[in-house]
């Protein structure tokens, strides 16, 4: 059972475009939603994270939008650059439970063309 | 502070063999988790160790096992390798498993099973 569904699998945008990656979750106990960025040959690195008590969080050019009632959240990258080309993973966990393992989406391969 | 290190970075084995992968966490981090990353399934949680004890376990067969040493270094072993075990194996460390805190990933070990 996949508890975090991520779409699209791949995305190509032009420089300056605003790619949007969407995730949906099923487990209502999830209360912490991080996004990871992974470059080829590297491990995933935390990019930005949100808790459901806010509907939006911005860090630089990266914004997470959160819709608790729909159990969906999305990543927007403003003014995308070729250096943003990477695989992006959404994830979710119950930070107040006894098991803090992250459940990941399957990833989105983003290509930003110059 | 040095990041998470994994050895070896690349490994080629044949079906039926076994393999041992190693992970050294960030200094001061006592929790180590292992993940399998494949194009089709994304990142899947294998297990988490803390203080030399397995604390969490994912849904993988018993051929996948791990251990942690007193210096927090961890190894994972896969016995009787199958073609489907070809993947990037990622290790992640964090300070503690008893409360939610950020985990940091290593660069991974790319295992190819022929």
Coordinates of C-alpha atoms in Angstrom, one line a residue:
Chain A
X1 CA 0.0 0.0 0.0
X2 CA 1.5 3.2 -1.1
X3 CA 0.7 5.8 1.5
X4 CA 2.2 8.8 -0.4
X5 CA 1.4 9.3 -4.1
X6 CA 3.5 11.7 -6.0
X7 CA 3.0 13.1 -9.5
X8 CA 4.2 13.6 -12.1
X9 CA 6.9 11.1 -12.5
X10 CA 8.9 13.5 -14.7
X11 CA 8.6 17.1 -15.6
X12 CA 10.4 19.3 -18.2
X13 CA 10.3 23.1 -18.0
X14 CA 12.1 26.0 -19.5
X15 CA 14.3 28.2 -17.4
X16 CA 12.2 30.7 -15.5
X17 CA 9.1 28.4 -15.5
X18 CA 7.3 27.3 -12.3
X19 CA 7.3 23.5 -12.0
X20 CA 4.7 22.1 -9.6
X21 CA 5.0 18.6 -8.0
X22 CA 2.0 17.2 -6.2
X23 CA 1.7 14.6 -3.4
X24 CA -1.3 13.1 -1.8
X25 CA -1.4 11.0 1.4
X26 CA -3.8 8.7 3.1
X27 CA -2.7 8.4 6.7
X28 CA -4.4 11.2 8.7
X29 CA -1.8 10.6 11.5
X30 CA 0.9 12.2 9.3
X31 CA 1.8 15.6 10.6
X32 CA 5.2 16.4 9.1
X33 CA 5.8 16.7 5.3
X34 CA 9.4 17.2 4.1
X35 CA 10.6 17.5 0.5
X36 CA 14.0 16.1 -0.5
X37 CA 16.1 17.0 -3.5
X38 CA 18.5 14.5 -5.0
X39 CA 21.2 15.2 -7.5
X40 CA 22.8 12.3 -9.5
X41 CA 25.4 10.4 -7.5
X42 CA 24.2 12.0 -4.2
X43 CA 21.8 11.1 -1.5
X44 CA 18.6 13.0 -0.9
X45 CA 18.9 16.2 1.0
X46 CA 16.2 18.0 2.9
X47 CA 14.9 21.0 0.9
X48 CA 11.9 22.3 2.8
X49 CA 9.2 20.9 5.2
X50 CA 5.8 21.9 6.4
X51 CA 3.4 21.0 9.2
X52 CA -0.4 21.0 8.6
X53 CA -1.0 24.0 10.9
X54 CA 0.0 26.3 8.0
X55 CA -1.2 26.3 4.4
X56 CA 1.9 27.6 2.8
X57 CA 5.7 27.9 3.5
X58 CA 8.3 29.6 1.5
X59 CA 12.0 29.3 1.5
X60 CA 13.8 31.2 -1.2
X61 CA 12.4 30.1 -4.5
X62 CA 10.7 27.0 -3.1
X63 CA 7.2 27.0 -1.8
X64 CA 5.1 24.2 -0.2
X65 CA 1.3 24.5 -0.4
X66 CA -0.7 22.3 1.9
X67 CA -4.4 21.4 1.8
X68 CA -5.2 19.4 4.9
X69 CA -8.9 18.7 4.0
X70 CA -7.8 17.2 0.7
X71 CA -4.8 15.5 2.2
X72 CA -2.6 17.0 -0.5
X73 CA 0.6 19.1 -0.6
X74 CA 2.7 20.4 -3.5
X75 CA 6.1 21.9 -4.2
X76 CA 6.4 25.0 -6.4
X77 CA 9.8 26.2 -7.7
X78 CA 9.7 29.8 -8.7
X79 CA 12.0 31.1 -11.5
X80 CA 13.4 27.6 -12.0
X81 CA 17.0 27.3 -13.0
X82 CA 19.0 24.5 -14.8
X83 CA 20.7 23.9 -11.5
X84 CA 17.3 22.9 -10.0
X85 CA 17.4 19.8 -12.3
X86 CA 17.2 16.9 -9.9
X87 CA 14.8 14.3 -8.5
X88 CA 12.4 15.5 -5.9
X89 CA 10.8 13.4 -3.3
X90 CA 7.9 14.2 -1.0
X91 CA 7.6 12.4 2.3
X92 CA 5.4 12.2 5.3
X93 CA 5.7 11.0 8.9
X94 CA 3.9 11.1 12.2
X95 CA 6.3 13.1 14.3
X96 CA 4.4 12.5 17.5
X97 CA 4.1 8.7 17.3
X98 CA 6.5 6.0 18.3
X99 CA 7.7 5.3 14.8
X100 CA 9.3 8.2 13.0
X101 CA 10.2 6.5 9.7
X102 CA 9.5 8.6 6.6
X103 CA 7.2 7.3 3.9
X104 CA 8.3 8.6 0.6
X105 CA 6.6 9.3 -2.7
X106 CA 8.2 7.7 -5.8
X107 CA 9.9 10.8 -6.9
X108 CA 9.7 13.3 -9.7
X109 CA 12.6 13.8 -12.2
X110 CA 12.7 17.6 -13.0
X111 CA 14.6 18.9 -16.0
X112 CA 15.0 22.6 -16.4
X113 CA 16.2 23.5 -19.9
X114 CA 18.3 26.6 -20.4
Chain B
X1 CA 31.5 18.0 10.4
X2 CA 31.9 15.1 8.0
X3 CA 28.7 13.8 6.4
X4 CA 27.4 10.2 6.2
X5 CA 29.8 8.0 4.4
X6 CA 29.0 4.7 2.7
X7 CA 31.4 2.1 1.3
X8 CA 31.8 0.8 -1.2
X9 CA 30.2 3.2 -3.6
X10 CA 29.7 0.6 -6.4
X11 CA 29.4 -3.1 -6.2
X12 CA 28.7 -5.8 -8.8
X13 CA 27.6 -9.3 -7.6
X14 CA 26.0 -12.3 -9.2
X15 CA 22.8 -14.0 -8.2
X16 CA 23.1 -16.2 -5.2
X17 CA 26.0 -14.3 -3.7
X18 CA 25.8 -12.3 -0.5
X19 CA 26.9 -8.7 0.0
X20 CA 27.7 -6.4 3.0
X21 CA 27.4 -2.7 2.8
X22 CA 28.8 -0.3 5.3
X23 CA 27.7 3.1 6.7
X24 CA 29.4 5.6 9.0
X25 CA 27.0 8.1 10.5
X26 CA 27.7 11.8 11.2
X27 CA 29.6 12.2 14.4
X28 CA 27.2 12.3 17.4
X29 CA 24.4 10.6 15.4
X30 CA 23.3 7.4 17.0
X31 CA 20.4 6.4 14.8
X32 CA 21.1 4.8 11.4
X33 CA 18.4 3.9 8.8
X34 CA 18.8 2.0 5.6
X35 CA 16.7 2.6 2.4
X36 CA 16.5 0.8 -1.0
X37 CA 16.0 3.2 -3.9
X38 CA 14.8 1.8 -7.3
X39 CA 13.3 3.6 -10.3
X40 CA 10.1 1.7 -10.0
X41 CA 9.5 1.8 -6.2
X42 CA 11.4 5.0 -5.2
X43 CA 12.8 5.0 -1.6
X44 CA 11.7 2.2 0.6
X45 CA 12.6 1.9 4.2
X46 CA 14.5 -1.2 5.2
X47 CA 15.3 -0.8 8.9
X48 CA 16.6 1.6 11.6
X49 CA 19.1 0.9 14.3
X50 CA 19.8 2.8 17.5
X51 CA 22.2 1.7 20.3
X52 CA 23.0 -1.5 18.4
X53 CA 19.3 -2.5 18.4
X54 CA 16.9 -2.6 15.5
X55 CA 14.1 -0.2 16.3
X56 CA 12.0 -0.1 13.2
X57 CA 11.7 -2.5 10.3
X58 CA 10.2 -2.2 6.8
X59 CA 8.6 -4.9 4.7
X60 CA 11.6 -6.7 3.2
X61 CA 12.3 -10.4 3.3
X62 CA 14.7 -11.9 5.9
X63 CA 17.5 -12.0 3.3
X64 CA 18.0 -8.3 4.3
X65 CA 19.6 -7.9 7.6
X66 CA 21.6 -5.3 9.4
X67 CA 23.6 -4.5 12.5
X68 CA 25.0 -1.6 14.4
X69 CA 28.2 -1.4 16.3
X70 CA 29.0 0.4 19.5
X71 CA 30.5 3.3 17.6
X72 CA 27.2 3.7 15.7
X73 CA 28.6 2.5 12.4
X74 CA 26.2 0.1 10.7
X75 CA 26.3 -2.6 8.1
X76 CA 23.6 -4.2 6.1
X77 CA 23.8 -7.6 4.6
X78 CA 21.8 -9.1 1.7
X79 CA 22.1 -12.9 1.3
X80 CA 21.2 -15.0 -1.7
X81 CA 21.1 -12.0 -4.0
X82 CA 18.4 -11.8 -6.7
X83 CA 18.3 -9.7 -9.8
X84 CA 15.6 -7.5 -8.3
X85 CA 18.0 -6.5 -5.5
X86 CA 19.9 -4.3 -7.9
X87 CA 19.4 -0.8 -6.5
X88 CA 20.9 2.2 -4.8
X89 CA 21.2 1.5 -1.1
X90 CA 21.1 4.6 1.0
X91 CA 22.0 5.1 4.6
X92 CA 20.7 8.0 6.7
X93 CA 21.7 9.1 10.2
X94 CA 20.1 11.2 12.8
X95 CA 20.7 12.1 16.4
X96 CA 18.0 9.9 18.0
X97 CA 15.1 7.7 17.1
X98 CA 13.0 8.6 20.1
X99 CA 11.8 11.9 18.7
X100 CA 11.5 13.3 15.2
X101 CA 14.7 15.0 14.0
X102 CA 16.2 15.5 10.6
X103 CA 18.0 12.7 9.0
X104 CA 21.0 13.1 6.7
X105 CA 21.6 10.8 3.8
X106 CA 24.8 9.4 2.5
X107 CA 25.6 9.1 -1.2
X108 CA 24.6 5.5 -1.4
X109 CA 26.0 2.2 -2.6
X110 CA 25.0 1.2 -6.1
X111 CA 24.5 -2.6 -6.2
X112 CA 24.2 -4.4 -9.5
X113 CA 23.3 -8.0 -9.4
X114 CA 24.0 -10.0 -12.6

